[in-house]
Structures are given as C-alpha cells and as structure tokens.
PDB file of C-alpha atoms and ligand atoms in Angstrom:
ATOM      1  CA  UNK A   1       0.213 -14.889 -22.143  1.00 87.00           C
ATOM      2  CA  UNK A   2       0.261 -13.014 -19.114  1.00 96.00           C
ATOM      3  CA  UNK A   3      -2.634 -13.065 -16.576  1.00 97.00           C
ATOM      4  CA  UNK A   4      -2.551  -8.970 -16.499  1.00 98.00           C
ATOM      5  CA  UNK A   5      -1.855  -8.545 -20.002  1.00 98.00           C
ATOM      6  CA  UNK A   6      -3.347  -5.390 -21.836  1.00 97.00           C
ATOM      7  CA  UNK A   7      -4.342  -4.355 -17.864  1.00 97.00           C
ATOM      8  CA  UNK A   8      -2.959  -0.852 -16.877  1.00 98.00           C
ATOM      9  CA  UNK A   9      -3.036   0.702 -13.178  1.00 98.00           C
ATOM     10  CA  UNK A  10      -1.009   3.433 -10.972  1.00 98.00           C
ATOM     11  CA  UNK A  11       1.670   2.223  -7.969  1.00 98.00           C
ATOM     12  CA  UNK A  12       1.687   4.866  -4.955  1.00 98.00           C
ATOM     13  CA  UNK A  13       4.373   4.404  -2.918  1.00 98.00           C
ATOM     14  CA  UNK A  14       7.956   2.990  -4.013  1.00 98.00           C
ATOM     15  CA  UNK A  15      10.641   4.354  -2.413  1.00 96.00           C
ATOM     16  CA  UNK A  16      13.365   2.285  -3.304  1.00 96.00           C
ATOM     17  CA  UNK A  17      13.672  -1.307  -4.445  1.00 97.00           C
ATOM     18  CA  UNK A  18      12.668  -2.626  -1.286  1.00 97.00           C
ATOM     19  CA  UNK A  19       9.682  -1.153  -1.054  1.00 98.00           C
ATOM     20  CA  UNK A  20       6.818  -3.726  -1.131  1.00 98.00           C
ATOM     21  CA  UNK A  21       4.884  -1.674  -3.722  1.00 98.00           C
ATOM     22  CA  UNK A  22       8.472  -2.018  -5.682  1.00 98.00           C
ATOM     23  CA  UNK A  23       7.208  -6.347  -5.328  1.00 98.00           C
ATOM     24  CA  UNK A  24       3.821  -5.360  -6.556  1.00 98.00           C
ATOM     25  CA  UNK A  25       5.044  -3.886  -9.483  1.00 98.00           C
ATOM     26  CA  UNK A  26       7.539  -6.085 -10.292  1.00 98.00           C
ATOM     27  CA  UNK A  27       4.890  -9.325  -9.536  1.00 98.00           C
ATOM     28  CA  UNK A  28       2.520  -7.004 -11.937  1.00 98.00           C
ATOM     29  CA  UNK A  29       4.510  -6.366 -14.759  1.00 98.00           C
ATOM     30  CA  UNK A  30       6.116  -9.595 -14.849  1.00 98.00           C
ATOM     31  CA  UNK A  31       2.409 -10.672 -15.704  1.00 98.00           C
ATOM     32  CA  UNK A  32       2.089  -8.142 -18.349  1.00 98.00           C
ATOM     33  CA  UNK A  33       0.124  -5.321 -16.545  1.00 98.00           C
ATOM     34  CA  UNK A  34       1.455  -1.684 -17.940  1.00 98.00           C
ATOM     35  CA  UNK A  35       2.638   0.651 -14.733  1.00 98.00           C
ATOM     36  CA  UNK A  36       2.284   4.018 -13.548  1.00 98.00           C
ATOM     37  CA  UNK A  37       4.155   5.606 -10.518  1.00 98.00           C
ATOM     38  CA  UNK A  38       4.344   8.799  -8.677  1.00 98.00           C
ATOM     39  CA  UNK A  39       6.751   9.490  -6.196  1.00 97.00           C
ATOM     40  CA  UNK A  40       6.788  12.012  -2.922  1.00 93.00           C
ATOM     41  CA  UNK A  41       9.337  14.763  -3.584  1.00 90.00           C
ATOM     42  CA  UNK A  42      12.910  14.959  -5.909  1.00 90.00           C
ATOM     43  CA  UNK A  43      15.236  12.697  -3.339  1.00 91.00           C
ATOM     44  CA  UNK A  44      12.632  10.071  -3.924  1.00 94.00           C
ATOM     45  CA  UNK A  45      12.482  10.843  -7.979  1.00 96.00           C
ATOM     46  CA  UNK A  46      16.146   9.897  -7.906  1.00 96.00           C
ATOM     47  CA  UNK A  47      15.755   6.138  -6.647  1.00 96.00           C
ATOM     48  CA  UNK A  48      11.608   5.970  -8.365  1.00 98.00           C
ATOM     49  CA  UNK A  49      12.655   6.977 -11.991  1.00 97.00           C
ATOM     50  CA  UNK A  50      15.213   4.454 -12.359  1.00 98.00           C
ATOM     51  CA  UNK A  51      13.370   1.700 -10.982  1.00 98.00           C
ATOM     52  CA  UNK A  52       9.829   2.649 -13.248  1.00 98.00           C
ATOM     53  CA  UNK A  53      11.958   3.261 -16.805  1.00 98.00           C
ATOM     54  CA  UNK A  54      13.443  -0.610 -15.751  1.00 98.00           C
ATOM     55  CA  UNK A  55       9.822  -1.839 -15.558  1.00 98.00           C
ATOM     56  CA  UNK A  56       9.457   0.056 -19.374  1.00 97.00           C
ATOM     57  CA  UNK A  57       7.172   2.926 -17.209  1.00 97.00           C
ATOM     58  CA  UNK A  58       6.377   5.902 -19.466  1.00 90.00           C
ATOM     59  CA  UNK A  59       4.099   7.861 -16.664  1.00 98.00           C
ATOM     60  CA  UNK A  60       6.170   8.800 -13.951  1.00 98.00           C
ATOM     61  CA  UNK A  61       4.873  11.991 -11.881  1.00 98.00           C
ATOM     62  CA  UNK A  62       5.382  13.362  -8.791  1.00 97.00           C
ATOM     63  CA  UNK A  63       2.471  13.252  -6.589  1.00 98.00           C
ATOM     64  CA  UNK A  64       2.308  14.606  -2.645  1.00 97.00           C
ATOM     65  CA  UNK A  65      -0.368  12.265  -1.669  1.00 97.00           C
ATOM     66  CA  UNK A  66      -1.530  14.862   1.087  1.00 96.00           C
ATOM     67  CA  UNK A  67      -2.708  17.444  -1.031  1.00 97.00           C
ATOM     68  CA  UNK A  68      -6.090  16.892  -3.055  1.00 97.00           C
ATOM     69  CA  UNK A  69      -4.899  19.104  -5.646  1.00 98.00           C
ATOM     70  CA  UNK A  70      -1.484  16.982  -6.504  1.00 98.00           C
ATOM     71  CA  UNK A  71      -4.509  13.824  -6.584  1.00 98.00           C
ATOM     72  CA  UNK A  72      -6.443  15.787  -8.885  1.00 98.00           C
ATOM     73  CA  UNK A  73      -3.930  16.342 -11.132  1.00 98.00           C
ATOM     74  CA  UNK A  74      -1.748  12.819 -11.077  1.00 98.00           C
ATOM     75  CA  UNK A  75      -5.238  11.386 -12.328  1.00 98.00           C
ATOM     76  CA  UNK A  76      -5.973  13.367 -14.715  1.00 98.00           C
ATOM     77  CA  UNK A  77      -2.931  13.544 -16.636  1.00 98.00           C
ATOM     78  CA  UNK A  78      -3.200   9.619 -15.828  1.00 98.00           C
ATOM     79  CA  UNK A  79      -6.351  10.270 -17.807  1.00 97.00           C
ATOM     80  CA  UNK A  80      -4.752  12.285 -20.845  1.00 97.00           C
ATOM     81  CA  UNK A  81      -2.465   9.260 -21.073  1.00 97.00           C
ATOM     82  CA  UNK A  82      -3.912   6.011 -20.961  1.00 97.00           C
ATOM     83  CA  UNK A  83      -7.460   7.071 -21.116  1.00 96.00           C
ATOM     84  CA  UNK A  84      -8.461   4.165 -18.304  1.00 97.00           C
ATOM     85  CA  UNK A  85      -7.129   2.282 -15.843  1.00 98.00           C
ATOM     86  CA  UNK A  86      -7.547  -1.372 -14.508  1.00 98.00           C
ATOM     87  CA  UNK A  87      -5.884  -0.695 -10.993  1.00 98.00           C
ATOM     88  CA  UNK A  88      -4.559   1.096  -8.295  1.00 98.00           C
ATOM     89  CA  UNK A  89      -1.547  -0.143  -5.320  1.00 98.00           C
ATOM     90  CA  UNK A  90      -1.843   2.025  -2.326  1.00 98.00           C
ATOM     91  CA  UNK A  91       1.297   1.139  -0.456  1.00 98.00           C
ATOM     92  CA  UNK A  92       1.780   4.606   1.588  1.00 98.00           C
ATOM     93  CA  UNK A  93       1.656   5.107   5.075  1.00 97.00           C
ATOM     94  CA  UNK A  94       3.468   7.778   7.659  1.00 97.00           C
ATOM     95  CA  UNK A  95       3.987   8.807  11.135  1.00 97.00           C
ATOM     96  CA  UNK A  96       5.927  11.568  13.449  1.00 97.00           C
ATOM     97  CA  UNK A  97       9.274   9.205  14.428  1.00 96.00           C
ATOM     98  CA  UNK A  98       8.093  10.088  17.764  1.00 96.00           C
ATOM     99  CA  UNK A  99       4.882   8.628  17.895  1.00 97.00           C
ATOM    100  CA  UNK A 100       6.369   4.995  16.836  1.00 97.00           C
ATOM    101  CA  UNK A 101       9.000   5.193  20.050  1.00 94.00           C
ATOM    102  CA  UNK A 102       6.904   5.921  23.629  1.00 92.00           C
ATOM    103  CA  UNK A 103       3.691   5.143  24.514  1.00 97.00           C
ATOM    104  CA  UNK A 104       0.152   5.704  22.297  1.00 98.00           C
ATOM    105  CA  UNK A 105      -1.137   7.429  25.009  1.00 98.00           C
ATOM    106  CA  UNK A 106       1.326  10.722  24.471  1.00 98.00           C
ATOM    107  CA  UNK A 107       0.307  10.807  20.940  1.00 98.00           C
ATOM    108  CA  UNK A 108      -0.759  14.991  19.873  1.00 98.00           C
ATOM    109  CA  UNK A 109      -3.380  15.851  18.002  1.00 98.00           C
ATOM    110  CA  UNK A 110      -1.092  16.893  15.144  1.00 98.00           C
ATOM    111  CA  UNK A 111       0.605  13.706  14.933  1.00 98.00           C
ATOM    112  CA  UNK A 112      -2.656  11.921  15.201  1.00 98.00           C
ATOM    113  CA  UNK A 113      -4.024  13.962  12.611  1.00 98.00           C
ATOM    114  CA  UNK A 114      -0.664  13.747  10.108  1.00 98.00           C
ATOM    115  CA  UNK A 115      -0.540   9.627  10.673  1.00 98.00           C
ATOM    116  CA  UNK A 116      -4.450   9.004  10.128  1.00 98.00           C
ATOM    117  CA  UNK A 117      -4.316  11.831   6.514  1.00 98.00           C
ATOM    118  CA  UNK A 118      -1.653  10.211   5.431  1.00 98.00           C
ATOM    119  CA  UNK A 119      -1.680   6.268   5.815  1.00 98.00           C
ATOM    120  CA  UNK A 120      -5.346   6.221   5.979  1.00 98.00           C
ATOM    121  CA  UNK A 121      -7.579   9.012   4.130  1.00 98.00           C
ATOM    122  CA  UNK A 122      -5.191   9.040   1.257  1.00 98.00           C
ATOM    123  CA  UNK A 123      -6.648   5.679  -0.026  1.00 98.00           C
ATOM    124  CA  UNK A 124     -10.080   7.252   0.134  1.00 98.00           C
ATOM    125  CA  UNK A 125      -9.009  10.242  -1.632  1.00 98.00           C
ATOM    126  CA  UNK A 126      -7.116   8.329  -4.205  1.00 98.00           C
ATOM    127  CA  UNK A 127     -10.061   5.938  -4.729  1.00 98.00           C
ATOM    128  CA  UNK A 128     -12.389   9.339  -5.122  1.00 98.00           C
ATOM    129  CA  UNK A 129     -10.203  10.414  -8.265  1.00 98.00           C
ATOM    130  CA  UNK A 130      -9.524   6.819  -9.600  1.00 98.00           C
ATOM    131  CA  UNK A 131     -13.120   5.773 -10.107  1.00 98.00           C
ATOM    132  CA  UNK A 132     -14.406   7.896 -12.991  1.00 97.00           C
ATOM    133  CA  UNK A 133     -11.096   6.044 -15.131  1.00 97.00           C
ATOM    134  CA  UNK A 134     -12.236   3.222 -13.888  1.00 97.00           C
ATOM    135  CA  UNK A 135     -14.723   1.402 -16.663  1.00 79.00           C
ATOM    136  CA  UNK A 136     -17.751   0.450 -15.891  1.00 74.00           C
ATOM    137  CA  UNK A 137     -17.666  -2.469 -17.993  1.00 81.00           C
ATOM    138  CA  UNK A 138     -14.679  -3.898 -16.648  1.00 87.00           C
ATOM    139  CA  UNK A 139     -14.472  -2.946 -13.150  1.00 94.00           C
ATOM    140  CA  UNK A 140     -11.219  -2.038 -11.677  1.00 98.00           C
ATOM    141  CA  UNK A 141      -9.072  -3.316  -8.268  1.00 98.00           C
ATOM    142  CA  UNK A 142      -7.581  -1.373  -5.416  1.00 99.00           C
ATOM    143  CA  UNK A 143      -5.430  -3.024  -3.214  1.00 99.00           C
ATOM    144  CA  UNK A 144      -3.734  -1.118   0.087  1.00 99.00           C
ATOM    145  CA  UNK A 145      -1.502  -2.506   2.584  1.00 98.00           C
ATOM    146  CA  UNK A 146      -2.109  -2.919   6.413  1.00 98.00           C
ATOM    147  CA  UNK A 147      -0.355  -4.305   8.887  1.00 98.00           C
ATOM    148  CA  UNK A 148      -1.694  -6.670  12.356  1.00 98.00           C
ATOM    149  CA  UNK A 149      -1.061  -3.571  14.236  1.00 98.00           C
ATOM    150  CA  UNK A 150      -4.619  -2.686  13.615  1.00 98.00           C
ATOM    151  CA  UNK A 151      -6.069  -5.664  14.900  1.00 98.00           C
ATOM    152  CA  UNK A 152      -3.694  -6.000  18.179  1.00 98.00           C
ATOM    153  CA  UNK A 153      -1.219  -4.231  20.043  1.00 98.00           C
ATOM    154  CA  UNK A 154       1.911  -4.279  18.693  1.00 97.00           C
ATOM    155  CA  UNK A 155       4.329  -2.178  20.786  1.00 96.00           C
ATOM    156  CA  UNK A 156       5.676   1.008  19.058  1.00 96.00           C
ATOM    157  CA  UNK A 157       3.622   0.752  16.635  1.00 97.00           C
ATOM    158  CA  UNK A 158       0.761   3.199  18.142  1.00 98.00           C
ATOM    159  CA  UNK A 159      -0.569   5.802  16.009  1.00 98.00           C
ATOM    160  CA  UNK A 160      -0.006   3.684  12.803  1.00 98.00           C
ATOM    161  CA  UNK A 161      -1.940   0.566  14.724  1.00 98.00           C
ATOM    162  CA  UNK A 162      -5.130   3.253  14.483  1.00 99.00           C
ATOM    163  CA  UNK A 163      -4.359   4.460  11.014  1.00 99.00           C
ATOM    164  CA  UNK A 164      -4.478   0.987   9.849  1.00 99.00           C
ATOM    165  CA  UNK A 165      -7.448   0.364  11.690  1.00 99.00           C
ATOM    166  CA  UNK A 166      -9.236   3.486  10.084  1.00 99.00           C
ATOM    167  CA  UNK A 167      -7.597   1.889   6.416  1.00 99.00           C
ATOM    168  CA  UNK A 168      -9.272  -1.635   7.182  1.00 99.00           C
ATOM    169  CA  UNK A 169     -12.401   0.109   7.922  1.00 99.00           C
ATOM    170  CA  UNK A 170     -11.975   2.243   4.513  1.00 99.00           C
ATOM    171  CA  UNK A 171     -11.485  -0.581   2.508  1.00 99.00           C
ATOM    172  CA  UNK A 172     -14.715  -2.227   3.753  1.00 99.00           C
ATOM    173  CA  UNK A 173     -16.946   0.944   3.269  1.00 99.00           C
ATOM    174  CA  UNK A 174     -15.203   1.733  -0.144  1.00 99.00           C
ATOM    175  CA  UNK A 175     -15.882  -1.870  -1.331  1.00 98.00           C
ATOM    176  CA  UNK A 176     -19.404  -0.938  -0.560  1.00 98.00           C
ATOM    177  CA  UNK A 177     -19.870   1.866  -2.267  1.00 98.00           C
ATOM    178  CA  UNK A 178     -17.856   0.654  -5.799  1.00 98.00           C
ATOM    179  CA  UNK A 179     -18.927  -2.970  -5.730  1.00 98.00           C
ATOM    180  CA  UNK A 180     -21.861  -1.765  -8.117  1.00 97.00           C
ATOM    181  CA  UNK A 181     -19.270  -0.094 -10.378  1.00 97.00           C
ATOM    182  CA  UNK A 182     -17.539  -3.538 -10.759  1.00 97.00           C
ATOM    183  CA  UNK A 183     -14.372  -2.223  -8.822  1.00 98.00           C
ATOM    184  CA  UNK A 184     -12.794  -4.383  -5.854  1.00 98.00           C
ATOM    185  CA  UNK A 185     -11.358  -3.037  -2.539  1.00 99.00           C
ATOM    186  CA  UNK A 186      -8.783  -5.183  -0.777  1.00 99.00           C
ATOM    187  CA  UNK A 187      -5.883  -5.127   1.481  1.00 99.00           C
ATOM    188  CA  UNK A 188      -3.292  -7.227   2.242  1.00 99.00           C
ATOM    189  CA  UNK A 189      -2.104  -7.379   5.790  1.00 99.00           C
ATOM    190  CA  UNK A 190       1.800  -7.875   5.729  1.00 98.00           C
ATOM    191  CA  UNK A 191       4.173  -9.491   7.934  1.00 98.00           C
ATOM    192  CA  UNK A 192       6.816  -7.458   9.066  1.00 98.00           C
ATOM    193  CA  UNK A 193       9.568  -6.900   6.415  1.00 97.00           C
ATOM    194  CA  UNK A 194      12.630  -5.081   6.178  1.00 96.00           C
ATOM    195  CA  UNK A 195      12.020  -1.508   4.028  1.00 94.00           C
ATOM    196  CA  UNK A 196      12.384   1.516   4.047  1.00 90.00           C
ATOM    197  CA  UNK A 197       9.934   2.579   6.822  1.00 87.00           C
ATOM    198  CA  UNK A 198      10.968  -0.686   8.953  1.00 91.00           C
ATOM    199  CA  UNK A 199      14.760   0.622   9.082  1.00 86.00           C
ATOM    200  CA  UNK A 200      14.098   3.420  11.417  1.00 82.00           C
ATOM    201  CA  UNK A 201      12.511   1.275  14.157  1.00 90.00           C
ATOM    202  CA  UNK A 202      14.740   0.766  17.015  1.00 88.00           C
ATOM    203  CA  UNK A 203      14.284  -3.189  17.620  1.00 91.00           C
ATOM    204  CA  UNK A 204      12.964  -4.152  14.453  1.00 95.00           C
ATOM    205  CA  UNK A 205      15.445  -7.119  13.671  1.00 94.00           C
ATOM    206  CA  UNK A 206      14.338  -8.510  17.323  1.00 95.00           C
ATOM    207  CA  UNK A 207      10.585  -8.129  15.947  1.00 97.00           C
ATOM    208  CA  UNK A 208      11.746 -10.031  12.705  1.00 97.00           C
ATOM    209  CA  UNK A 209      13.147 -13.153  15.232  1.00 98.00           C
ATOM    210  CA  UNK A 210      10.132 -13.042  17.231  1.00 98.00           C
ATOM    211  CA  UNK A 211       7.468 -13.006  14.321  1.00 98.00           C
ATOM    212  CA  UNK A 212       9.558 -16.048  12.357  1.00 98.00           C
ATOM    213  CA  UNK A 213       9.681 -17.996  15.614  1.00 98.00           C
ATOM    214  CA  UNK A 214       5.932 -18.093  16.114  1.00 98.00           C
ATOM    215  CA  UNK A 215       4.931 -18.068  12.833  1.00 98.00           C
ATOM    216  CA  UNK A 216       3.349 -21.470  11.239  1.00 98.00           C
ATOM    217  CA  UNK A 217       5.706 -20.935   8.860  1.00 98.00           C
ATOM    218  CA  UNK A 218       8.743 -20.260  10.955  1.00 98.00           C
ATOM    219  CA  UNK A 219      10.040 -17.382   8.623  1.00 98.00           C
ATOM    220  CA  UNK A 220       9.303 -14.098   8.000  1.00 98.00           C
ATOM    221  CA  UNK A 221       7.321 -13.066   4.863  1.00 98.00           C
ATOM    222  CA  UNK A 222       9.071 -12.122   1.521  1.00 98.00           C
ATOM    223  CA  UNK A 223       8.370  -9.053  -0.352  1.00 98.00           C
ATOM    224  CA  UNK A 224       7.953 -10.762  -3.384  1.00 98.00           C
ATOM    225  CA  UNK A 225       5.203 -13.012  -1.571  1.00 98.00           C
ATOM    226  CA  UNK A 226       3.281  -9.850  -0.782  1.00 98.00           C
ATOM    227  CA  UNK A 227       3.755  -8.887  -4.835  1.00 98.00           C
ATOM    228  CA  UNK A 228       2.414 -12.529  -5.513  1.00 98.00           C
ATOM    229  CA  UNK A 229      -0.737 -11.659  -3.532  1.00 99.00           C
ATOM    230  CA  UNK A 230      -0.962  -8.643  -4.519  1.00 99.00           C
ATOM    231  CA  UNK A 231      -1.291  -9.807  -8.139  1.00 98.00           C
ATOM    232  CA  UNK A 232      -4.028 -12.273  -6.904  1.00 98.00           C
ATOM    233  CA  UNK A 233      -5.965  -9.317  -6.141  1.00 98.00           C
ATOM    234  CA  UNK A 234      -5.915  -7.434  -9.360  1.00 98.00           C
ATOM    235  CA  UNK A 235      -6.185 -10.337 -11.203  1.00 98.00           C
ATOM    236  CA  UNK A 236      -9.273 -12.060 -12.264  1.00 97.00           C
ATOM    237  CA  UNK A 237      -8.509 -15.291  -9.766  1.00 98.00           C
ATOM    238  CA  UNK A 238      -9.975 -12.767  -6.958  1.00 98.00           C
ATOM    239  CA  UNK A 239     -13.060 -11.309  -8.945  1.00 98.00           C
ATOM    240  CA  UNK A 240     -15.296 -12.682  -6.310  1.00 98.00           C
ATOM    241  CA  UNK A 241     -13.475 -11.248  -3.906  1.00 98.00           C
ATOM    242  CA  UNK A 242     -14.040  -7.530  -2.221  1.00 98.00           C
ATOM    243  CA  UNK A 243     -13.856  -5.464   1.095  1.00 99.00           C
ATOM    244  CA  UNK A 244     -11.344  -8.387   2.407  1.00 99.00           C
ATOM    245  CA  UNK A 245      -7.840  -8.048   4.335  1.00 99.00           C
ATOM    246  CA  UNK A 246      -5.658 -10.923   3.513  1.00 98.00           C
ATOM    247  CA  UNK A 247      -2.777 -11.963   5.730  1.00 99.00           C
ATOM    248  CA  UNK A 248       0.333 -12.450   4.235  1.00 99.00           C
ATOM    249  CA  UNK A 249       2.171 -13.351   7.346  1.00 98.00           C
ATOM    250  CA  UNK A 250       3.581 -16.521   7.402  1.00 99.00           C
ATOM    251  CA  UNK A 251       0.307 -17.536   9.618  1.00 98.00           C
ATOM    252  CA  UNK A 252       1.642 -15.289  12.288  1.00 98.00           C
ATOM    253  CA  UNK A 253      -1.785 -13.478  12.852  1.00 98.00           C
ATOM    254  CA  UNK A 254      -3.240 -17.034  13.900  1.00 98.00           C
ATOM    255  CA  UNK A 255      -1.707 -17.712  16.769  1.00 98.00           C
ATOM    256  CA  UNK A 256      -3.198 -17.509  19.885  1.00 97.00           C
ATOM    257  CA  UNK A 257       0.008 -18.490  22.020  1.00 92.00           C
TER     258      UNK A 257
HETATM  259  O1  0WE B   1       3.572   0.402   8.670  1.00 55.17           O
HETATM  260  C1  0WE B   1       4.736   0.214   8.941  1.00 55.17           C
HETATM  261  C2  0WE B   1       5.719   1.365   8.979  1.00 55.17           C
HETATM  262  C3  0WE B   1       5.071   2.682   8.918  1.00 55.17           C
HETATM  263  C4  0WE B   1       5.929   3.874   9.248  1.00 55.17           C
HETATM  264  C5  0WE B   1       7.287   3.820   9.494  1.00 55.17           C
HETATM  265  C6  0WE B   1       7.986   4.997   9.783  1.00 55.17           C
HETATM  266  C7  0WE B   1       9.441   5.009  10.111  1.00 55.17           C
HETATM  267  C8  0WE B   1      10.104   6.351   9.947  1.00 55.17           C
HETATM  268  C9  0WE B   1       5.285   5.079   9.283  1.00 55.17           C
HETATM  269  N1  0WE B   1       5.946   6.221   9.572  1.00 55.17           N
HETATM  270  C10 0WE B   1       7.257   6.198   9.801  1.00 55.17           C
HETATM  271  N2  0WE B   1       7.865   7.385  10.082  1.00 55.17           N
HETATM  272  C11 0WE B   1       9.205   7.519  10.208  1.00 55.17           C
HETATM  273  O2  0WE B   1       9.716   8.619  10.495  1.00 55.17           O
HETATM  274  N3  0WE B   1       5.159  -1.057   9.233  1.00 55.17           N
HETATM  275  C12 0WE B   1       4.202  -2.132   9.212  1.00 55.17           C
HETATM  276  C13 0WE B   1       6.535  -1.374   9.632  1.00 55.17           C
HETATM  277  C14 0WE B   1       6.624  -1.247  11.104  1.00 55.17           C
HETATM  278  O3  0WE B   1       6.768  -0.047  11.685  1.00 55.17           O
HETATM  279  C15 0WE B   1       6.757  -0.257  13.053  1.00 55.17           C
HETATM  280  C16 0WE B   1       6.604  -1.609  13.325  1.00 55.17           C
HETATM  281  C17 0WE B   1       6.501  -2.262  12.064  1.00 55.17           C
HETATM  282  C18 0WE B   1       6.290  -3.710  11.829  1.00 55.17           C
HETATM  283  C19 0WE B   1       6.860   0.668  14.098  1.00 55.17           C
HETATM  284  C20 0WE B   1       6.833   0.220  15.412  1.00 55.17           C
HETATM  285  C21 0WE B   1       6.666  -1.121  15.669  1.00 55.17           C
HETATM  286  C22 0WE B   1       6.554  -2.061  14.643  1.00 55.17           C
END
C-alpha cells in the first residue's frame, strides 16, 4: 500500500538523474503515484526517456515550457491519456549565464524578461492548463521549487533571486485562487545541491562548504530529501496545507549569524 497509490500527476523539469524533479519522481513513484514527463528539446529526450520508461512512464512528450501553445497541447494529450490528474512538479527555472556572474544591477531587460518567463510565469501558465484535469472532488497538488535567493541576497544569484521571489509570490496568489477547487499550491525552498544548473556556477563547491558549515544540520541537503518533501506535499499528510514555502535546507535559512 502506497501512500500515492492510484494518484497520477506530470514532472516538468528532469534533466538528468540528478535533477531534483528526477528525486520527486523517484520519492513519487516509489509510493505508487503513476508519472508523466516532458522534456525541453531532443539532447534532453536522450537522458529524460530513459530515466521515465525506468520509472514504467508511458507519457513522455516534449514540452518548451515558454510557449503557451506547447502547454496547451502537453495537457491536453495529458488529457486524452489519463483523463485526470492528481498533481503537478514544477522544477524549471533559467537564466542568461551572464546574469548569474556580475552584479544584479547590469541585468537587461531581455535577460530580466527571459529569467522571470521562464522560472517564474511558467508555473502560472502550467497551473492555468492543469486545473480543468484537475477534479473537483478530489482536489489536486502543485508543488514548485525555490531557492533562499528570493528571500536574501545570495551573491550571483541575481536575476534568479527575483524570479524566485515573483514564484513565491505566485504560489501564494495561485493557492488563493484554487483553494476552492480543492487544489494545493506549495513550494519547497531547497538548499543548494549539486545538478545540472548548479554545475555551471563558478564557486559553487565553496557555496556547498559554506552552507553545510552554518547549517543546524552541518550538511548540505540531499536530493532525495527534497523528493521526501516533495511527496509530503502531494500526499494527503499536507491536505491542510496551501500557499506555503517549506525549507528543505538543513536549517540553513534560520540562521541569523
Ligand atoms: O536556481 C538555481 C539555478 C538556476 C539556474 C542555473 C543556471 C546555470 C546555467 C538558472 N539558469 C542557469 N543558466 C545557465 O546558463 N539554483 C538554486 C542553483 C544555484 O544557482 C546559482 C546559485 C545556486 C545555489 C547561481 C549563483 C549563485 C548561487
């Protein structure tokens, strides 16, 4: 007896196996929740298909979260499929390298504009086009992730640091609007881990040190502890809770000094 068993939902965002929407699924499915994924583009299809067929995925589309149309589409052949869905992970987020290396304050308007459509509007959008396969009777879960860079100043991090603002923000007003269809609105605030979109930073392993030093836990986070509380939110243990950001941090966030 799993504690997602007979639930179904959609996974944006694996890249590759470390991906923390790659724990979420796993943490999911090893529950009993059936998955969908989509992946951004063919290179991507190469490392997603492999890792969905393991998880015994049978919808696996392509989906370019930027473009309504692509939306539109993933959802309703999602639809077609399954008919409803219980869930939805949002794990997506993107920036210009540049504007994660100097200073916030030489951020463009295009790369402001690229950073906020993608790591922050594409939750609303996706939430727009999940709703109607969401039941009414049963409600449904969406669960993004964020990062403390929204809350503080976290050098480099710049232009994301305002996306995930504009995402904590979203999840709050779209918990709003759904909590009288019965579907929850969460994010999980992650420590820093090392993924995909980590690697490119220049410093990042010196971030890792710093975080585990002053963390209450002394460590950094584990993926599969973000998939553990990501499961917490799609599962029924959280059904009183909605519009919430949960740190998964080790404690880090905490600390005053
Ligand atoms: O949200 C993120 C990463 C988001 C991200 C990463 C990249 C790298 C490669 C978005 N866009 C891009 N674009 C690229 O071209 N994190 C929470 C990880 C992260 O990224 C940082 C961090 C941390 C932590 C960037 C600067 C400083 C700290």
């Amino acid at each position: 007896m799993g504690m997602l068993d007979g639930k179904k939902g959609i996974i944006f965002g694996v890249a590759n196996d470390h991906s923390l929407a790659w724990s979420c699924a796993q943490a999911l499915h090893a529950e009993g929740a059936e998955l969908a994924f989509t992946y951004q583009g063919e290179t991507l299809e190469r490392r997603v298909r492999p890792l969905a067929e393991s998880l015994g995925a049978t919808f696996i589309e392509a989906c370019d979260l930027s473009e309504d149309e692509q939306i539109e589409l993933v959802f309703s052949k999602l639809q077609k499929h399954w008919g409803h869905i219980d869930f939805v992970i949002h794990a997506v987020a993107f920036a210009n390298k540049q504007d994660l290396e100097g200073h916030y304050v030489d951020t463009s308007r295009e790369g402001f504009k690229l950073a906020l459509d993608v790591s922050a509007y594409t939750l609303t959008a996706v939430a727009k086009y999940a709703v109607p396969l969401m039941n009414d009777n049963n409600g449904g879960s969406i669960v993004t992730l964020s990062y403390y860079g929204a809350e503080k100043v976290v050098p480099h991090y710049n232009v994301m640091g305002v996306a995930k603002a504009a995402l904590e923000a979203s999840v709050r007003y779209l918990a709003a609007d759904l909590g009288e269809k019965r579907i929850r609105v969460n994010a999980i605030s992650a420590g820093p881990v090392r993924t995909l979109a980590a690697m490119g930073i220049s410093g990042f392993r010196e971030m890792l040190k710093y975080v585990a030093d002053r963390a209450p836990l002394k460590r950094n986070v584990q993926a599969e502890e973000v998939g553990k509380s990501a499961l917490y939110l799609i599962s029924d243990l959280a059904s009183g809770v909605t519009g919430e950001v949960i740190h998964v941090d080790c404690g880090y966030s905490i600390m005053g000094m």
